[in-house]
Coordinates of C-alpha atoms and ligand atoms in Angstrom, one line a residue:
X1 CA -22.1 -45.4 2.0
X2 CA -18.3 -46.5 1.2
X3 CA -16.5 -44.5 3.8
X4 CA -13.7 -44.2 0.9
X5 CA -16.4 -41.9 -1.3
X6 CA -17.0 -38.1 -1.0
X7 CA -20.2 -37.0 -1.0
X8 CA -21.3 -34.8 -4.1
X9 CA -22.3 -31.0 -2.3
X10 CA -23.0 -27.7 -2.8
X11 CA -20.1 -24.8 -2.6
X12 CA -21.2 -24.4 0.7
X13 CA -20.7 -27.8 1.7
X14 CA -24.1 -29.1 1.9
X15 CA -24.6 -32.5 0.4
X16 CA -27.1 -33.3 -2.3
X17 CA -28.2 -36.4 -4.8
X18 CA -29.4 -34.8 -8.2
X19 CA -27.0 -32.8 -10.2
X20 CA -28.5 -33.6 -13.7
X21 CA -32.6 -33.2 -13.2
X22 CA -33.6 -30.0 -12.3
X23 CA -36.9 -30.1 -10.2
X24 CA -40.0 -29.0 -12.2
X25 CA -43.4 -29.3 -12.5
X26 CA -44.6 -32.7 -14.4
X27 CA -41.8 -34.0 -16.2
X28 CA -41.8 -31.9 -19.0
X29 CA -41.3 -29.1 -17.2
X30 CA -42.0 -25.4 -16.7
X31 CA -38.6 -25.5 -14.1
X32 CA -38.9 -24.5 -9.5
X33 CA -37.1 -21.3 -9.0
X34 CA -36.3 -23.2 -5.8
X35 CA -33.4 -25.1 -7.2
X36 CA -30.8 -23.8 -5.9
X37 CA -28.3 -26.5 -7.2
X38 CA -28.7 -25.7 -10.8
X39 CA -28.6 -21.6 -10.0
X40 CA -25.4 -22.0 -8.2
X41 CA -23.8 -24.2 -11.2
X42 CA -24.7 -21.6 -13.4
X43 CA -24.0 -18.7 -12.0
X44 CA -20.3 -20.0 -11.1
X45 CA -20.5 -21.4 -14.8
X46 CA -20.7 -18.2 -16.1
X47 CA -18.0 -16.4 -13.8
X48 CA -15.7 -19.0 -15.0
X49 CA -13.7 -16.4 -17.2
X50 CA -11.1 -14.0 -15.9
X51 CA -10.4 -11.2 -17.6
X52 CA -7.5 -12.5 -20.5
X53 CA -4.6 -10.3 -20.4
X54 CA -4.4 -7.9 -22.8
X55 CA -1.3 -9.0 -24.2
X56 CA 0.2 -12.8 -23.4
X57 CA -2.8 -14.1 -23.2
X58 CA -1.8 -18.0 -24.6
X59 CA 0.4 -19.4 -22.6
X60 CA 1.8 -22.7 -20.6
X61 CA 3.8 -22.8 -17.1
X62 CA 5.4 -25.4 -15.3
X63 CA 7.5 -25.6 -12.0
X64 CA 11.0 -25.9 -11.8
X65 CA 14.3 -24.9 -9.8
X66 CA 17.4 -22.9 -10.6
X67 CA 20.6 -24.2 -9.4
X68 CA 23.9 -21.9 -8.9
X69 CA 26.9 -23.1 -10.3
X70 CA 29.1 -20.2 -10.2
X71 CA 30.2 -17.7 -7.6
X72 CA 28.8 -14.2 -8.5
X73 CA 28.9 -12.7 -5.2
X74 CA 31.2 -10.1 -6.0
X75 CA 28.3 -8.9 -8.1
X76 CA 25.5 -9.1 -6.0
X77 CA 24.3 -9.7 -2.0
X78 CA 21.4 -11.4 -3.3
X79 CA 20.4 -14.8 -1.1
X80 CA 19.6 -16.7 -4.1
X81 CA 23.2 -16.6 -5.2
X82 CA 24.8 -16.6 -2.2
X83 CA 26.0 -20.7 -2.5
X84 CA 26.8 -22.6 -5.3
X85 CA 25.0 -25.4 -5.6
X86 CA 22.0 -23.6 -3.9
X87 CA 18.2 -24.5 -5.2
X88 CA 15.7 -22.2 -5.7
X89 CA 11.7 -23.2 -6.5
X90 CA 10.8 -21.3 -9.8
X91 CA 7.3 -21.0 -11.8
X92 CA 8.1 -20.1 -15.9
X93 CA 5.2 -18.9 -17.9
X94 CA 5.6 -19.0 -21.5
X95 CA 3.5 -16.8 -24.2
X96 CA 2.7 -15.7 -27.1
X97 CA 2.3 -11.8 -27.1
X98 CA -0.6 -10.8 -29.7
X99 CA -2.9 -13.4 -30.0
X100 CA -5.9 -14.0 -27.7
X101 CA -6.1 -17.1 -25.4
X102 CA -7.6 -19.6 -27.8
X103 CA -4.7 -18.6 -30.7
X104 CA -2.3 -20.3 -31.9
X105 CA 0.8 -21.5 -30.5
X106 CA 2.8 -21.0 -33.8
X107 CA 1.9 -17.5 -34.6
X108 CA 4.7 -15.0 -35.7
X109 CA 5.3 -13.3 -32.7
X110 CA 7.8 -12.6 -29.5
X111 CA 7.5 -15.6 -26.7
X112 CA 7.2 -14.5 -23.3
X113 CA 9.7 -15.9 -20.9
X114 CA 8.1 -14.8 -17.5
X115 CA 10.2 -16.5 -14.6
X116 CA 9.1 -16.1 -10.5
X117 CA 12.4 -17.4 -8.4
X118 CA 10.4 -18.1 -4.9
X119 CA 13.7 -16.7 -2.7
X120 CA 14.2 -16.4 0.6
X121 CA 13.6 -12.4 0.5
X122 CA 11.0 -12.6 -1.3
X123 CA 9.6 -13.4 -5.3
X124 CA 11.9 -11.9 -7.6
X125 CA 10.6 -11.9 -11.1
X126 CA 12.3 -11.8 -14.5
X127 CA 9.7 -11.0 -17.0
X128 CA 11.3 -11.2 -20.1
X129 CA 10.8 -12.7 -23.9
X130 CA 12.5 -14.6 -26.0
X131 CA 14.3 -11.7 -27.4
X132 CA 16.8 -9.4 -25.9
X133 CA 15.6 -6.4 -27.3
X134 CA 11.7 -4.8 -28.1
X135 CA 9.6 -2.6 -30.1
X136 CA 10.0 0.5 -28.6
X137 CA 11.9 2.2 -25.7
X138 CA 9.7 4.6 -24.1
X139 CA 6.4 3.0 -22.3
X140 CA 3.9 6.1 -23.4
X141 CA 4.3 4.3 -27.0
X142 CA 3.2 0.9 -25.6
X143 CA -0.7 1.1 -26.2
X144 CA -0.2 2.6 -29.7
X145 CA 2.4 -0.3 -30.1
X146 CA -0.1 -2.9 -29.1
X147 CA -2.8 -1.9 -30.3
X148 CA -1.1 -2.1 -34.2
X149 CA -0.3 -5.6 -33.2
X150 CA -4.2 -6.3 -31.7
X151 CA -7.5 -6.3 -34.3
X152 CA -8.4 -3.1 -36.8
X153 CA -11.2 -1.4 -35.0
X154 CA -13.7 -1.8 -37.9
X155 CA -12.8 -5.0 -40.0
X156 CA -12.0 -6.7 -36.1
X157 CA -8.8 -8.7 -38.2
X158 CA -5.4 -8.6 -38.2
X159 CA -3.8 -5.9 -39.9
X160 CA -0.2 -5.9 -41.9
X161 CA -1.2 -2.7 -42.9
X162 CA -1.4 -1.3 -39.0
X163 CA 1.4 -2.9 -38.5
X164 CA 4.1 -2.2 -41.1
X165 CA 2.7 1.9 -40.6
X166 CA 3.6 2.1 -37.3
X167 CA 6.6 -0.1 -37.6
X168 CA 7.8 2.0 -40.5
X169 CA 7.0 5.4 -38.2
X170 CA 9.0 4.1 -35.5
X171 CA 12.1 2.8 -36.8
X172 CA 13.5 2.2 -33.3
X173 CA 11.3 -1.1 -33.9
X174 CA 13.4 -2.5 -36.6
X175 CA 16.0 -4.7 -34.7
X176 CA 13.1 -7.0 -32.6
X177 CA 11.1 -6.8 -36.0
X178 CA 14.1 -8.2 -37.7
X179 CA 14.7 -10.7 -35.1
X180 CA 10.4 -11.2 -35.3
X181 CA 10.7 -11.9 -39.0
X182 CA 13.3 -14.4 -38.9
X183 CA 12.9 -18.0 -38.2
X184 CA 13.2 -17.6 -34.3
X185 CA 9.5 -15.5 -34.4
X186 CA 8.3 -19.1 -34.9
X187 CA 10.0 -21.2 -32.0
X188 CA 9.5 -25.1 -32.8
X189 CA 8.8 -24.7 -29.1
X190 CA 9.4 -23.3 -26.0
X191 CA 12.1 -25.5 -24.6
X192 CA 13.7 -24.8 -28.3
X193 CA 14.2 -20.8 -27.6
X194 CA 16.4 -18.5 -25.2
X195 CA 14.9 -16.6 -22.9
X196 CA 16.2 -12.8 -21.9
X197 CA 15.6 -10.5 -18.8
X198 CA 15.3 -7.9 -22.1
X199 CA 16.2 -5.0 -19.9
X200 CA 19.4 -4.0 -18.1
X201 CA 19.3 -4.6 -14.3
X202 CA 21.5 -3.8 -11.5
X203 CA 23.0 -6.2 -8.8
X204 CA 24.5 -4.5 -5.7
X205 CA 27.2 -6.3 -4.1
X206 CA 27.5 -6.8 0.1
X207 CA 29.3 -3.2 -0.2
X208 CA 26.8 -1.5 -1.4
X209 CA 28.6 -1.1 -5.2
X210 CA 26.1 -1.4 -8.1
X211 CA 27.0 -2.7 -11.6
X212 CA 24.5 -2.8 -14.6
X213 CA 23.7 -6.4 -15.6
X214 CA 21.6 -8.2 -18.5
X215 CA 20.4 -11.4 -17.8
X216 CA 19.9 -14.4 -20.7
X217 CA 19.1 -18.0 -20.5
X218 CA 20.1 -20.2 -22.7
X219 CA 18.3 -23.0 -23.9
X220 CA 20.1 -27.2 -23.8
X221 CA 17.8 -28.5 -25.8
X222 CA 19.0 -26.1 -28.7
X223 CA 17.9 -24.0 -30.8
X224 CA 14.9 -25.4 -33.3
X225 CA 12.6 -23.0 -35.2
X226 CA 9.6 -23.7 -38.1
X227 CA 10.2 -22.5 -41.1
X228 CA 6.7 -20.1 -42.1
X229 CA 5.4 -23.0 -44.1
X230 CA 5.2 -25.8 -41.3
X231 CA 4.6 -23.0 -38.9
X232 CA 1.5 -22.0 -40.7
X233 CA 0.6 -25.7 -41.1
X234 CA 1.1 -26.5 -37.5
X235 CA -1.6 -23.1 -36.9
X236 CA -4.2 -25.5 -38.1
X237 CA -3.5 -29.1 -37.2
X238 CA -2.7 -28.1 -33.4
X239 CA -3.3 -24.6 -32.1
X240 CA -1.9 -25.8 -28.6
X241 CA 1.3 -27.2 -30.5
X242 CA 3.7 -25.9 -27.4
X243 CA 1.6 -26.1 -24.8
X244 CA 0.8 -29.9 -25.6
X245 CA 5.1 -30.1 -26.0
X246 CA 5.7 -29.0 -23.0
X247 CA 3.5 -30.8 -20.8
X248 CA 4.5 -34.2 -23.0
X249 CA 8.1 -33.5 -22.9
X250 CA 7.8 -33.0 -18.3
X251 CA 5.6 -36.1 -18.1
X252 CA 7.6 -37.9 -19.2
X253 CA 10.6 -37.1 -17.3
X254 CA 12.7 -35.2 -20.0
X255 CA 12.9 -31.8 -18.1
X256 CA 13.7 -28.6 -20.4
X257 CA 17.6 -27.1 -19.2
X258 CA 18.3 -23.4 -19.7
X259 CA 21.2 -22.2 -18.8
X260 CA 21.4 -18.6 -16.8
X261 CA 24.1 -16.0 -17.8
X262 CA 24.9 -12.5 -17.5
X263 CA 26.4 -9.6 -19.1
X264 CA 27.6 -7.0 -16.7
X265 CA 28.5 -3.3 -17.1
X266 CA 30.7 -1.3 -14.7
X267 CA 28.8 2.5 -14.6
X268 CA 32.3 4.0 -15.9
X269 CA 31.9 1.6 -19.3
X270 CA 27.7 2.7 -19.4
X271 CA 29.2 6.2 -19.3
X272 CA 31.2 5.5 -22.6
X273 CA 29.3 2.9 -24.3
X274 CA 28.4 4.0 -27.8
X275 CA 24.8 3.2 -27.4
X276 CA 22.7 4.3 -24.7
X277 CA 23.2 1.0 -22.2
X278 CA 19.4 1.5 -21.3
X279 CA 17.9 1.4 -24.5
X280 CA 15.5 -1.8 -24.4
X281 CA 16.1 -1.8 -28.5
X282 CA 20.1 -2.3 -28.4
X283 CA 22.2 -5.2 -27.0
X284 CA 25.5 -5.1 -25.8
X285 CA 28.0 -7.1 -28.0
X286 CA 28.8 -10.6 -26.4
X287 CA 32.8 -9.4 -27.2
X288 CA 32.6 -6.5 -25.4
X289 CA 30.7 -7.9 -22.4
X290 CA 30.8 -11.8 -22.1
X291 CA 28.3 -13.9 -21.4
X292 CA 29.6 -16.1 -18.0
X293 CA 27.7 -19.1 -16.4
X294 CA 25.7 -18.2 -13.0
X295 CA 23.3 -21.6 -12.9
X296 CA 21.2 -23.6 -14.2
X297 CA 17.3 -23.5 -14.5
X298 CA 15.2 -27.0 -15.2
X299 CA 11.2 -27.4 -15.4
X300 CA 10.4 -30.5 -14.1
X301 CA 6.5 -30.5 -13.1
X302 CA 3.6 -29.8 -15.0
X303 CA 1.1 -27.4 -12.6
X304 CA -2.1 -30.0 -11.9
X305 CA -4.4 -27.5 -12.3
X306 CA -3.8 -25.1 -15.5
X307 CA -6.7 -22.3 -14.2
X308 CA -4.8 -22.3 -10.9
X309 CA -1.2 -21.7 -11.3
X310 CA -1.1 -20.8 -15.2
X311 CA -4.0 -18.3 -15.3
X312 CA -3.7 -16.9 -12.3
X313 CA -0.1 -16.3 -12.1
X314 CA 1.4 -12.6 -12.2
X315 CA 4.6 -11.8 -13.1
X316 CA 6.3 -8.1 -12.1
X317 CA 9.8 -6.7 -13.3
X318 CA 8.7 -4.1 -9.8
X319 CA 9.2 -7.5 -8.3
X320 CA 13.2 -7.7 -7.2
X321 CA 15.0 -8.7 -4.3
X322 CA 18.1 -7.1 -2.1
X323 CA 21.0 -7.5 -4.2
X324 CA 18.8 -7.1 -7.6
X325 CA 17.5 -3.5 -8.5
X326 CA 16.1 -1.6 -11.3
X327 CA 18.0 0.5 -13.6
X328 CA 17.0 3.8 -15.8
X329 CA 15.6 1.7 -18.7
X330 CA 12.5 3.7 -19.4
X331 CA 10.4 0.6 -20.6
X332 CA 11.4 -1.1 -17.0
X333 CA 10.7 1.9 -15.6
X334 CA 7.0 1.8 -17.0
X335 CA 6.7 -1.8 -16.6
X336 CA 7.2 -1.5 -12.8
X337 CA 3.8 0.5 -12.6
X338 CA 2.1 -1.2 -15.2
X339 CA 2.4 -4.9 -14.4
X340 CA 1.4 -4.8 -10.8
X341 CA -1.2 -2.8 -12.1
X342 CA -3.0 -5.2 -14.4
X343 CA -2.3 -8.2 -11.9
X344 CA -4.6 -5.7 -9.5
X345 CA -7.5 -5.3 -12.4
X346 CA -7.3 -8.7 -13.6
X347 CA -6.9 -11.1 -10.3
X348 CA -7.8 -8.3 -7.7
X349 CA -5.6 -6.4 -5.3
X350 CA -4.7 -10.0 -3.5
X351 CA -3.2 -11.4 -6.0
X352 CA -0.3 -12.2 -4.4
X353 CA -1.9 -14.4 -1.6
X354 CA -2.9 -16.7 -4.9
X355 CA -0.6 -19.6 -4.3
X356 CA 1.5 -19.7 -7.1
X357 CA 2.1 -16.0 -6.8
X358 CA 2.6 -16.1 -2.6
X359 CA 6.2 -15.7 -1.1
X360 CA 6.5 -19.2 0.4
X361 CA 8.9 -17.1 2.9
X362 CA 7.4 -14.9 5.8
X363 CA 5.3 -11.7 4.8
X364 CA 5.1 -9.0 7.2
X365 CA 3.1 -5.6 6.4
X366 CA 0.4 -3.5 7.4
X367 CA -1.8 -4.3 4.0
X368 CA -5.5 -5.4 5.1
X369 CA -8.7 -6.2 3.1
X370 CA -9.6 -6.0 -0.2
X371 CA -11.5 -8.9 -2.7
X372 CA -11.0 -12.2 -1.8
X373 CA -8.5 -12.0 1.4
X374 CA -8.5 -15.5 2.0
X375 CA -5.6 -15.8 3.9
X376 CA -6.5 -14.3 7.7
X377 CA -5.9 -10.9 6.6
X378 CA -3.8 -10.3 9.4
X379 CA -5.7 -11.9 12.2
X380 CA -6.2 -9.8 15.1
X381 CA -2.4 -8.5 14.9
X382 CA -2.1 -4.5 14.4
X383 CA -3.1 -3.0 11.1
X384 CA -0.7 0.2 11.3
X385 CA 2.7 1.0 11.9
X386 CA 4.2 2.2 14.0
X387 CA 2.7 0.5 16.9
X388 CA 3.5 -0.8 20.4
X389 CA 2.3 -4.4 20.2
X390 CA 4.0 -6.3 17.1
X391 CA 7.5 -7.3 16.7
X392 CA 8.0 -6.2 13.1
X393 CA 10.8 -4.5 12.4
X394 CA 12.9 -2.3 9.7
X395 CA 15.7 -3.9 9.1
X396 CA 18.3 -1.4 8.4
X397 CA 20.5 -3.8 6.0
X398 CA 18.1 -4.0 3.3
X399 CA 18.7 -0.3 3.0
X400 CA 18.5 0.9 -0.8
X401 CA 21.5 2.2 -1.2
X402 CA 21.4 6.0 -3.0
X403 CA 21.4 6.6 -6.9
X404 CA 23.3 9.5 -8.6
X405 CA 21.6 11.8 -10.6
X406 CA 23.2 13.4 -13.7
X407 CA 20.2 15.4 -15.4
X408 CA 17.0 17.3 -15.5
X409 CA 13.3 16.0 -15.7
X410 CA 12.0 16.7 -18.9
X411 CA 10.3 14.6 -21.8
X412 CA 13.7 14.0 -23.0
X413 CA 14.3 13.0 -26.9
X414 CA 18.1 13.7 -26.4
X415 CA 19.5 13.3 -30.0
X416 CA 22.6 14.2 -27.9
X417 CA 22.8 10.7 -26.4
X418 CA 25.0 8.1 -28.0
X419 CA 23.3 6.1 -30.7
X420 CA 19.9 7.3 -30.1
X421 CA 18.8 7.6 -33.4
X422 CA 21.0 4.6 -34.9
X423 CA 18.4 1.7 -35.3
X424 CA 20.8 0.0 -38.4
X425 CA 23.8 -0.9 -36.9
X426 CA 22.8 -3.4 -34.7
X427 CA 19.9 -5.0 -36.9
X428 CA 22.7 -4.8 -39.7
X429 CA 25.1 -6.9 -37.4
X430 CA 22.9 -9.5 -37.0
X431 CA 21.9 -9.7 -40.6
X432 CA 25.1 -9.6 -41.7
X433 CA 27.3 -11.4 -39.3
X434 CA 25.1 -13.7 -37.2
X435 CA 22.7 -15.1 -39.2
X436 CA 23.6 -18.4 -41.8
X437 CA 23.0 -17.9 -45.6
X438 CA 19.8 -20.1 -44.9
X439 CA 18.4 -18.2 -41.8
X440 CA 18.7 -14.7 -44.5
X441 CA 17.0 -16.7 -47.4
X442 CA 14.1 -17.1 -45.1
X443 CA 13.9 -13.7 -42.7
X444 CA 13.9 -12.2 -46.6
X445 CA 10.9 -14.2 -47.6
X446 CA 9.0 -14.0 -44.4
X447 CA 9.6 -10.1 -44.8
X448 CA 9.0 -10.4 -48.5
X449 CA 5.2 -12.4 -47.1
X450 CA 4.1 -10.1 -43.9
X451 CA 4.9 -6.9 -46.1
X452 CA 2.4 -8.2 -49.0
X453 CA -0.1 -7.7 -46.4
X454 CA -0.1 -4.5 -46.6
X455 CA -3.1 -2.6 -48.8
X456 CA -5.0 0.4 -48.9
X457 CA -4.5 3.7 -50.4
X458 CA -1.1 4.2 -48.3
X459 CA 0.6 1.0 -49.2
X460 CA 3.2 2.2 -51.4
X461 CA 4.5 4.7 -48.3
X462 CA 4.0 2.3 -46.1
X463 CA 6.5 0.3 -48.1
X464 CA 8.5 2.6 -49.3
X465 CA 9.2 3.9 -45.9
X466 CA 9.8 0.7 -44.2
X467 CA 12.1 -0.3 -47.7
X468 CA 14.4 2.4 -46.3
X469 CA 14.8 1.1 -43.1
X470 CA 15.9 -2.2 -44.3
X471 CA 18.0 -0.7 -46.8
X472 CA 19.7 1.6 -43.5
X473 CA 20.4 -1.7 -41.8
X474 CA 22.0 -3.6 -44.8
X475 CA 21.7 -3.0 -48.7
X476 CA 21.6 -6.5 -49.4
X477 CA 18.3 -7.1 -47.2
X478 CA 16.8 -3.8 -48.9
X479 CA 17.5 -5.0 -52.4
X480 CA 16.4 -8.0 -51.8
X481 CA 13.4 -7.6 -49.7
X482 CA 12.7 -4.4 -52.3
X483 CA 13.3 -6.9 -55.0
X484 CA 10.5 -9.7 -53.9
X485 CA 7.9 -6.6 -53.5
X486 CA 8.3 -5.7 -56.9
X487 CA 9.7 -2.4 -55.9
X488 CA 12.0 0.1 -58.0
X489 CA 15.4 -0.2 -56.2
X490 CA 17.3 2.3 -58.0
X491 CA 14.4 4.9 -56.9
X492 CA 15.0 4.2 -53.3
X493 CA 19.0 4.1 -53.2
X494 CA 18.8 7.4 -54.7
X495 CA 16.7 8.8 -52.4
X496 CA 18.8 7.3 -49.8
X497 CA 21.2 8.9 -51.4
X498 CA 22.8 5.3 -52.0
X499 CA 23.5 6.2 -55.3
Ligands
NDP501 P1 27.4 -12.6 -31.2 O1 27.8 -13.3 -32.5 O2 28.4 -12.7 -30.0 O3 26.0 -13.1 -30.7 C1 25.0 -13.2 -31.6 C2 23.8 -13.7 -30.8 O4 22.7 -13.8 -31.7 C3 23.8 -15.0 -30.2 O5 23.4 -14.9 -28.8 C4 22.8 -15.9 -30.9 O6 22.1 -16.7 -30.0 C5 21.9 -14.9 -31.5 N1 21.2 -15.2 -32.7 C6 21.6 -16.0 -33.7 N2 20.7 -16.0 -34.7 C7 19.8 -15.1 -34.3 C8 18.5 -14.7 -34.9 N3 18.2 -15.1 -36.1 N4 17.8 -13.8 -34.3 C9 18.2 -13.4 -33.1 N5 19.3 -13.7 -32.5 C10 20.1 -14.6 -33.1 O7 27.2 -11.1 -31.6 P2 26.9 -9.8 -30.8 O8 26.8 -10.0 -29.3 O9 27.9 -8.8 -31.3 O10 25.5 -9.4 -31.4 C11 25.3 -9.3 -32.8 C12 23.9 -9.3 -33.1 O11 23.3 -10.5 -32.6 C13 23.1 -8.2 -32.3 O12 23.1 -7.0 -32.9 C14 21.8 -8.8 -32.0 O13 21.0 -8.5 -33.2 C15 22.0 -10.3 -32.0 N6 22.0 -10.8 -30.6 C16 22.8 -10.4 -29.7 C17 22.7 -10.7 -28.4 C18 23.5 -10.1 -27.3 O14 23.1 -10.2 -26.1 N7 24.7 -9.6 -27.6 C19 21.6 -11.7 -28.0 C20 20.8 -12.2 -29.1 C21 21.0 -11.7 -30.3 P3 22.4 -18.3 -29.9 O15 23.8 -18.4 -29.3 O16 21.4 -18.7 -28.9 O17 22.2 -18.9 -31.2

């Protein structure tokens, strides 16, 4: 035998010749129970299949770095920005959000914009979308939320109707469904799109100060969106549309640039800012808190193996690193159970010994067992702390530094807080001042097209309750959105008291 050839075997190692007969009686068969070969392809055949995340289950990754170009150490003590000029491995996993793992590419939905930076204390994971704002901005809502997004229990499709009635019910929603219904809920790709940390941060500095911060990347490659025509095209010609972009565009050597930014926010200005600075649904105004240039992120290798790195990989926002900390966003604050949770149903509690999810750096605990340890578990070291035999030890610097604590525990609905209840102004700033006379024409008509959807004997509230909405943010949309649905729009200005 060539010396150059490996042997065909079994998992466990052992060599064999026929992988396509199985043994049987005669050669027509009945089949030997004693073929273990064709049992053990089978039964790993059918364990094949992970459980698909429940939502972001279509998605592409691809290995990169991040490179610092400006000094933000003021800001924060963490090592990954402690040197401009400084490289940092990253893994970004792109998404769609509804759709299951064999849909489209070119839906209407948010794009995930997961990120692991492999740093020197550790993963620190920014698991954001390609908006800076979401649905809702408490985490009890999020099933509900998804769920309206997901299949209608008995007809198992889609459902405008779900949809636009819990959208309409929840008007906290209408900014990021704005944003969804524009051109930019159908990305051309996902090197064509921005990516956002979504929720406000904090960075702690080497003095222990904290400020608030909000983290976007910016695409190079520009800004490019389908219209709902080509988008809906592109559904059935290519389902994998981004995914097959990607991996074309890295091949051959023209890497995807975004570039990282942040918005910080001393806690004096959160204390006055006329929205709550927490609220996942509200931005802060780019002239009020500038963007400013912190590096610059590039995806330059396409994983080998899809299953291993794409599939597997688990992103946290519980995931941060000294000098990067959470903040009292209440979706963040559910997140950081939540995520680490499903990555323990869906991979097992191990999943961060999978490579792409390991720290490359050293890991030192007392966590043993548990499905698939593969990597030592340990070895013969102690498996509790404290203990008189390991060197381990608690290094006092990394020290979370205390948070004050202005309130009561409750389940608060303060109408008290700034802004809570205004959903319009911001939506009604972007309408009106950001987006171009074309980018309106067609956020109207793809409104004007997901609202059609609706039927049943509650479509008219449905619409006439998510009319007002529109109308809240900017009369223009409502009229005209009212307008393409064939709706009365004196009735509703009047009892908007518009009129
Ligand atoms: P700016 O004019 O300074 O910023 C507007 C932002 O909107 C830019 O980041 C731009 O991104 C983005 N944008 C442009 N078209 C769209 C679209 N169709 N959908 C979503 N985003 C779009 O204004 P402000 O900071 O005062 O914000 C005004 C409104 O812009 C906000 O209410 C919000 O709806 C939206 N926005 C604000 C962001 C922020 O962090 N302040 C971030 C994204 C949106 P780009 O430069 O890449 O084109």
């Amino acid at each position: 035998m060539n010396k150059e050839k490996k042997r065909l075997t079994s998992a466990s190692g052992s060599p064999y010749y026929e992988h396509e007969n199985t043994q049987s009686i005669g050669p027509r068969g009945p089949l030997l129970i004693q073929d273990y070969v064709f049992h053990e392809k089978m039964a790993h055949f059918n364990r094949e299949r992970i459980p698909e995340r429940i939502v972001h289950a279509k998605g592409s990754g691809a290995f990169g770095k991040l490179t610092v170009t400006n000094d933000i150490t003021k800001y924060s003590k963490a090592k990954i920005f402690n040197k401009i000029g400084k490289e940092t491995k990253v893994f970004v996993r792109f998404s769609t959000v509804g759709g299951e793992k064999g849909s489209s590419d070119t839906e209407r939905d948010p794009r995930g914009f997961a990120v692991k930076l492999y740093t020197e204390d550790g993963n620190w994971d920014l698991v954001g979308n390609n908006t800076p704002v979401f649905f809702i901005k408490d985490p009890k809502k999020f099933d509900d939320f998804i769920h309206t997004q997901k299949r209608d229990p008995k007809t198992n499709c889609k459902s405008p109707t779900m949809m636009w009635d819990y959208w309409s019910l929840n008007p906290e929603s209408l900014h990021q469904v704005l944003i969804l219904m524009s051109d930019r809920g159908t990305p051309f790709s996902y090197r064509n799109m921005n990516g956002y940390g979504s929720h406000t941060y904090s960075m702690i500095n080497a003095k222990n100060e904290l400020i608030w911060v909000k983290f976007h990347f910016k695409t190079q490659q520009g800004i490019k969106n389908f219209d709902a025509a080509l988008a809906e095209e592109i559904r059935g010609k290519d389902p994998d549309w981004a995914q097959r972009d990607l991996v074309q565009a890295i091949e051959k050597g023209d890497f995807p640039k975004w570039n990282l930014k942040i918005q910080v926010m001393t806690k004096e200005q959160a204390k006055t800012f006329r929205w709550n600075p927490f609220d996942l649904t509200k931005i802060w105004p780019h002239k009020e808190y500038p963007l400013f240039d912190v590096g610059v992120m590039e995806l330059n290798k396409v994983p080998d193996n899809y299953f291993a790195d794409v599939e597997q990989a688990a992103f946290a926002p519980a995931h941060v690193v000294d000098g990067i900390s959470y903040s009292p966003d209440k979706m963040l604050q559910g997140r950081i159970l939540s995520y680490p949770d499903a990555h323990r149903y869906r991979l097992g509690a191990n999943y961060e010994q999978i490579p792409v999810n390991k720290c490359p750096f050293a890991v030192n605990n007392y966590q043993r067992d548990g499905y698939m340890r593969v990597d030592g578990n340990g070895g013969s070291n102690p498996n509790y702390h404290p203990n008189s035999f390991d060197n381990i030890v608690q290094d006092e610097n990394y020290k979370i530094p205390p948070m004050e604590l202005d309130s009561n525990i409750a389940d608060w609905y303060d109408r008290n807080e700034p802004g809570e209840d205004d959903h319009y102004t911001q939506p009604g700033n972007l309408f009106r001042n950001v987006m171009t006379e074309a980018e309106k024409k067609n956020t109207i008509s793809n409104i004007i097209g997901a609202m059609k959807g609706i039927e049943g004997p509650k479509r008219n509230e449905i619409i006439n309750r998510q009319l007002c909405h529109w109308f809240r943010a900017d009369v223009g949309l409502g009229e005209a959105v009212a307008k393409g649905l064939g709706v009365d729009v004196e009735a509703i200005m009047s009892e908007l008291g518009m009129k």
